[in-house]
């Protein structure tokens, strides 16, 4: 997950209100229910020590959600009476999560707003293709391509003229498949889509697939649906879920392989809070891997005002020259650090393995 959108959260000191809420269910009493939920969240923030201005800002932001069409809810991050960031979620949280802490609680975003593969569905036939952009927040058209319209159907004759006609049909199919593949590659580049789903007859899907640039091969799925079919939301969601699982497995395999010492005798990956804190201070984290249910995720570390001021013990920060320090969750402290250095982070829950040990690990930029 690219974390660049989180930069505004680390441009101001804390403490921070971090709130995750589901989208309101449309009922006759939606407005009233959202009001009660917003009041309850503000009351919980106040009980945790939040200032009145920030409680009011969060409450008003949540009440405004009754007009939102987003299906999965939002996260709200606020401080000093101002909502600084309120990204939409791509998965609904299980109930409301409310926290007042020195750092914004961003770790849940890896699962609730992270790994949201944007898909281009290409409905392919012999004459061209229609493209549709599908994501967790809905669908919209993404263009179309029209190839040669004739000839596209073979005949059953055996004489020379019929064989010549069939060859022209084959040439038309190949030409159209190449045009569709070119247009699909452009569409992927313009939209930044993570996944391309081909729908149509087997031969037509295969012809387009084979003509796509090799850099896209790992992003392509051929749906089982034939020509004339339209993918349901659950069909797309299955493809998206599988894509997320495979990505998590690939990154976890890289991590597990990199844990072994290299030629210089040092590993290219680390796990455990002490090793990660040291790597973060030295700006060596290339990718942070998190299992949110791991025990190390909520382990307490100490942080200073700057992202690379973090330590396992408070006294360590004083040795480093930092006079002001606060306790924070390890996952949130490490995420602040990697945002500052431009490294991505990924939840590996979908991979299904009990690694990294403790739930936190990192691939290193240099050993």
Short mmCIF file of N, CA and C in Angstrom, two decimals, residues 1-66:
data_model
loop_
_atom_site.label_atom_id
_atom_site.label_comp_id
_atom_site.label_asym_id
_atom_site.label_seq_id
_atom_site.Cartn_x
_atom_site.Cartn_y
_atom_site.Cartn_z
N UNK A 1 0.85 -1.19 0.00
CA UNK A 1 0.00 0.00 0.00
C UNK A 1 0.89 1.25 0.00
N UNK A 2 0.68 2.12 -0.96
CA UNK A 2 1.38 3.39 -1.02
C UNK A 2 0.82 4.29 0.08
N UNK A 3 1.68 4.76 0.96
CA UNK A 3 1.23 5.52 2.14
C UNK A 3 1.37 7.02 1.98
N UNK A 4 1.67 7.50 0.77
CA UNK A 4 1.92 8.93 0.59
C UNK A 4 0.75 9.79 1.04
N UNK A 5 -0.48 9.28 0.92
CA UNK A 5 -1.65 10.08 1.28
C UNK A 5 -1.72 10.36 2.77
N UNK A 6 -0.89 9.67 3.57
CA UNK A 6 -0.90 9.88 5.02
C UNK A 6 0.01 11.02 5.47
N UNK A 7 0.76 11.62 4.57
CA UNK A 7 1.70 12.68 4.95
C UNK A 7 1.07 13.78 5.80
N UNK A 8 -0.16 14.25 5.48
CA UNK A 8 -0.73 15.33 6.32
C UNK A 8 -0.84 14.97 7.80
N UNK A 9 -0.92 13.69 8.13
CA UNK A 9 -1.05 13.29 9.52
C UNK A 9 0.24 13.47 10.30
N UNK A 10 1.35 13.58 9.60
CA UNK A 10 2.63 13.67 10.30
C UNK A 10 3.27 15.04 10.14
N UNK A 11 2.49 15.99 9.67
CA UNK A 11 2.97 17.36 9.56
C UNK A 11 2.61 18.19 10.78
N UNK A 12 1.86 17.60 11.72
CA UNK A 12 1.42 18.30 12.93
C UNK A 12 1.64 17.40 14.13
N UNK A 13 1.92 17.98 15.27
CA UNK A 13 2.07 17.17 16.49
C UNK A 13 0.72 16.66 16.98
N UNK A 14 0.76 15.62 17.80
CA UNK A 14 -0.46 15.07 18.39
C UNK A 14 -0.84 15.80 19.66
N UNK A 15 -1.76 15.28 20.42
CA UNK A 15 -2.40 13.97 20.22
C UNK A 15 -3.46 13.99 19.12
N UNK A 16 -3.85 12.77 18.71
CA UNK A 16 -4.75 12.60 17.58
C UNK A 16 -5.98 11.78 17.96
N UNK A 17 -7.09 12.17 17.36
CA UNK A 17 -8.30 11.34 17.39
C UNK A 17 -8.31 10.51 16.12
N UNK A 18 -8.44 9.19 16.29
CA UNK A 18 -8.53 8.27 15.15
C UNK A 18 -9.81 7.47 15.30
N UNK A 19 -10.66 7.57 14.28
CA UNK A 19 -11.99 6.95 14.37
C UNK A 19 -12.27 6.19 13.07
N UNK A 20 -12.76 4.96 13.20
CA UNK A 20 -13.17 4.14 12.05
C UNK A 20 -14.64 3.77 12.26
N UNK A 21 -15.47 4.12 11.28
CA UNK A 21 -16.90 3.83 11.41
C UNK A 21 -17.44 3.24 10.12
N UNK A 22 -18.43 2.38 10.26
CA UNK A 22 -19.11 1.78 9.12
C UNK A 22 -20.03 2.81 8.49
N UNK A 23 -20.43 2.55 7.24
CA UNK A 23 -21.38 3.44 6.57
C UNK A 23 -22.76 3.24 7.18
N UNK A 24 -23.56 4.30 7.25
CA UNK A 24 -24.92 4.15 7.79
C UNK A 24 -25.78 3.30 6.88
N UNK A 25 -26.57 2.43 7.47
CA UNK A 25 -27.51 1.63 6.69
C UNK A 25 -28.74 2.47 6.35
N UNK A 26 -29.16 2.48 5.08
CA UNK A 26 -30.31 3.31 4.70
C UNK A 26 -31.61 2.82 5.32
N UNK A 27 -32.13 3.56 6.25
CA UNK A 27 -33.42 3.27 6.88
C UNK A 27 -34.15 4.60 7.06
N UNK A 28 -35.36 4.51 7.53
CA UNK A 28 -36.13 5.73 7.78
C UNK A 28 -35.49 6.57 8.87
N UNK A 29 -34.74 5.92 9.77
CA UNK A 29 -34.14 6.63 10.90
C UNK A 29 -32.63 6.78 10.74
N UNK A 30 -32.13 6.72 9.49
CA UNK A 30 -30.69 6.78 9.28
C UNK A 30 -30.08 8.04 9.89
N UNK A 31 -30.69 9.18 9.64
CA UNK A 31 -30.16 10.44 10.13
C UNK A 31 -30.08 10.45 11.66
N UNK A 32 -31.12 9.97 12.31
CA UNK A 32 -31.13 9.96 13.76
C UNK A 32 -30.10 8.96 14.30
N UNK A 33 -29.99 7.79 13.67
CA UNK A 33 -29.03 6.79 14.11
C UNK A 33 -27.60 7.29 13.95
N UNK A 34 -27.32 7.97 12.84
CA UNK A 34 -25.98 8.50 12.63
C UNK A 34 -25.67 9.57 13.66
N UNK A 35 -26.66 10.38 14.01
CA UNK A 35 -26.46 11.40 15.04
C UNK A 35 -26.10 10.75 16.38
N UNK A 36 -26.84 9.71 16.75
CA UNK A 36 -26.57 9.04 18.02
C UNK A 36 -25.19 8.39 18.00
N UNK A 37 -24.81 7.79 16.88
CA UNK A 37 -23.49 7.16 16.77
C UNK A 37 -22.39 8.20 16.87
N UNK A 38 -22.58 9.35 16.22
CA UNK A 38 -21.58 10.42 16.26
C UNK A 38 -21.43 10.96 17.67
N UNK A 39 -22.53 11.13 18.36
CA UNK A 39 -22.48 11.60 19.76
C UNK A 39 -21.75 10.59 20.64
N UNK A 40 -22.00 9.30 20.41
CA UNK A 40 -21.35 8.26 21.20
C UNK A 40 -19.83 8.26 20.96
N UNK A 41 -19.40 8.46 19.72
CA UNK A 41 -17.97 8.51 19.41
C UNK A 41 -17.34 9.72 20.09
N UNK A 42 -18.00 10.89 20.00
CA UNK A 42 -17.47 12.10 20.64
C UNK A 42 -17.37 11.91 22.15
N UNK A 43 -18.35 11.24 22.72
CA UNK A 43 -18.32 10.99 24.17
C UNK A 43 -17.16 10.07 24.53
N UNK A 44 -16.91 9.04 23.70
CA UNK A 44 -15.80 8.14 23.96
C UNK A 44 -14.46 8.86 23.85
N UNK A 45 -14.31 9.73 22.84
CA UNK A 45 -13.08 10.51 22.70
C UNK A 45 -12.85 11.39 23.92
N UNK A 46 -13.91 12.03 24.38
CA UNK A 46 -13.81 12.88 25.57
C UNK A 46 -13.38 12.07 26.78
N UNK A 47 -13.92 10.87 26.92
CA UNK A 47 -13.56 10.02 28.06
C UNK A 47 -12.09 9.62 28.00
N UNK A 48 -11.51 9.54 26.77
CA UNK A 48 -10.11 9.19 26.64
C UNK A 48 -9.18 10.39 26.78
N UNK A 49 -9.78 11.60 26.96
CA UNK A 49 -8.98 12.79 27.20
C UNK A 49 -8.92 13.79 26.07
N UNK A 50 -9.69 13.59 24.99
CA UNK A 50 -9.66 14.51 23.86
C UNK A 50 -10.26 15.86 24.23
N UNK A 51 -9.73 16.93 23.62
CA UNK A 51 -10.26 18.27 23.86
C UNK A 51 -11.64 18.42 23.22
N UNK A 52 -12.41 19.36 23.73
CA UNK A 52 -13.79 19.54 23.29
C UNK A 52 -13.88 19.91 21.82
N UNK A 53 -12.95 20.77 21.34
CA UNK A 53 -13.00 21.21 19.94
C UNK A 53 -12.81 20.03 18.98
N UNK A 54 -11.90 19.13 19.32
CA UNK A 54 -11.68 17.98 18.45
C UNK A 54 -12.87 17.03 18.51
N UNK A 55 -13.45 16.85 19.68
CA UNK A 55 -14.65 16.01 19.79
C UNK A 55 -15.77 16.54 18.91
N UNK A 56 -15.94 17.85 18.90
CA UNK A 56 -17.00 18.48 18.09
C UNK A 56 -16.70 18.28 16.60
N UNK A 57 -15.44 18.48 16.20
CA UNK A 57 -15.07 18.34 14.78
C UNK A 57 -15.33 16.91 14.29
N UNK A 58 -15.00 15.92 15.11
CA UNK A 58 -15.23 14.53 14.73
C UNK A 58 -16.72 14.23 14.67
N UNK A 59 -17.45 14.71 15.66
CA UNK A 59 -18.90 14.46 15.68
C UNK A 59 -19.56 15.04 14.43
N UNK A 60 -19.20 16.25 14.05
CA UNK A 60 -19.81 16.88 12.87
C UNK A 60 -19.43 16.12 11.60
N UNK A 61 -18.18 15.66 11.52
CA UNK A 61 -17.76 14.90 10.34
C UNK A 61 -18.54 13.60 10.21
N UNK A 62 -18.79 12.94 11.34
CA UNK A 62 -19.54 11.68 11.30
C UNK A 62 -21.02 11.92 10.98
N UNK A 63 -21.56 13.00 11.47
CA UNK A 63 -22.97 13.30 11.15
C UNK A 63 -23.14 13.60 9.67
N UNK A 64 -22.13 14.20 9.06
CA UNK A 64 -22.20 14.48 7.62
C UNK A 64 -22.21 13.20 6.78
N UNK A 65 -21.78 12.10 7.35
CA UNK A 65 -21.75 10.84 6.61
C UNK A 65 -23.14 10.33 6.24
N UNK A 66 -24.17 10.85 6.87
CA UNK A 66 -25.53 10.38 6.53
C UNK A 66 -25.89 10.72 5.09
#
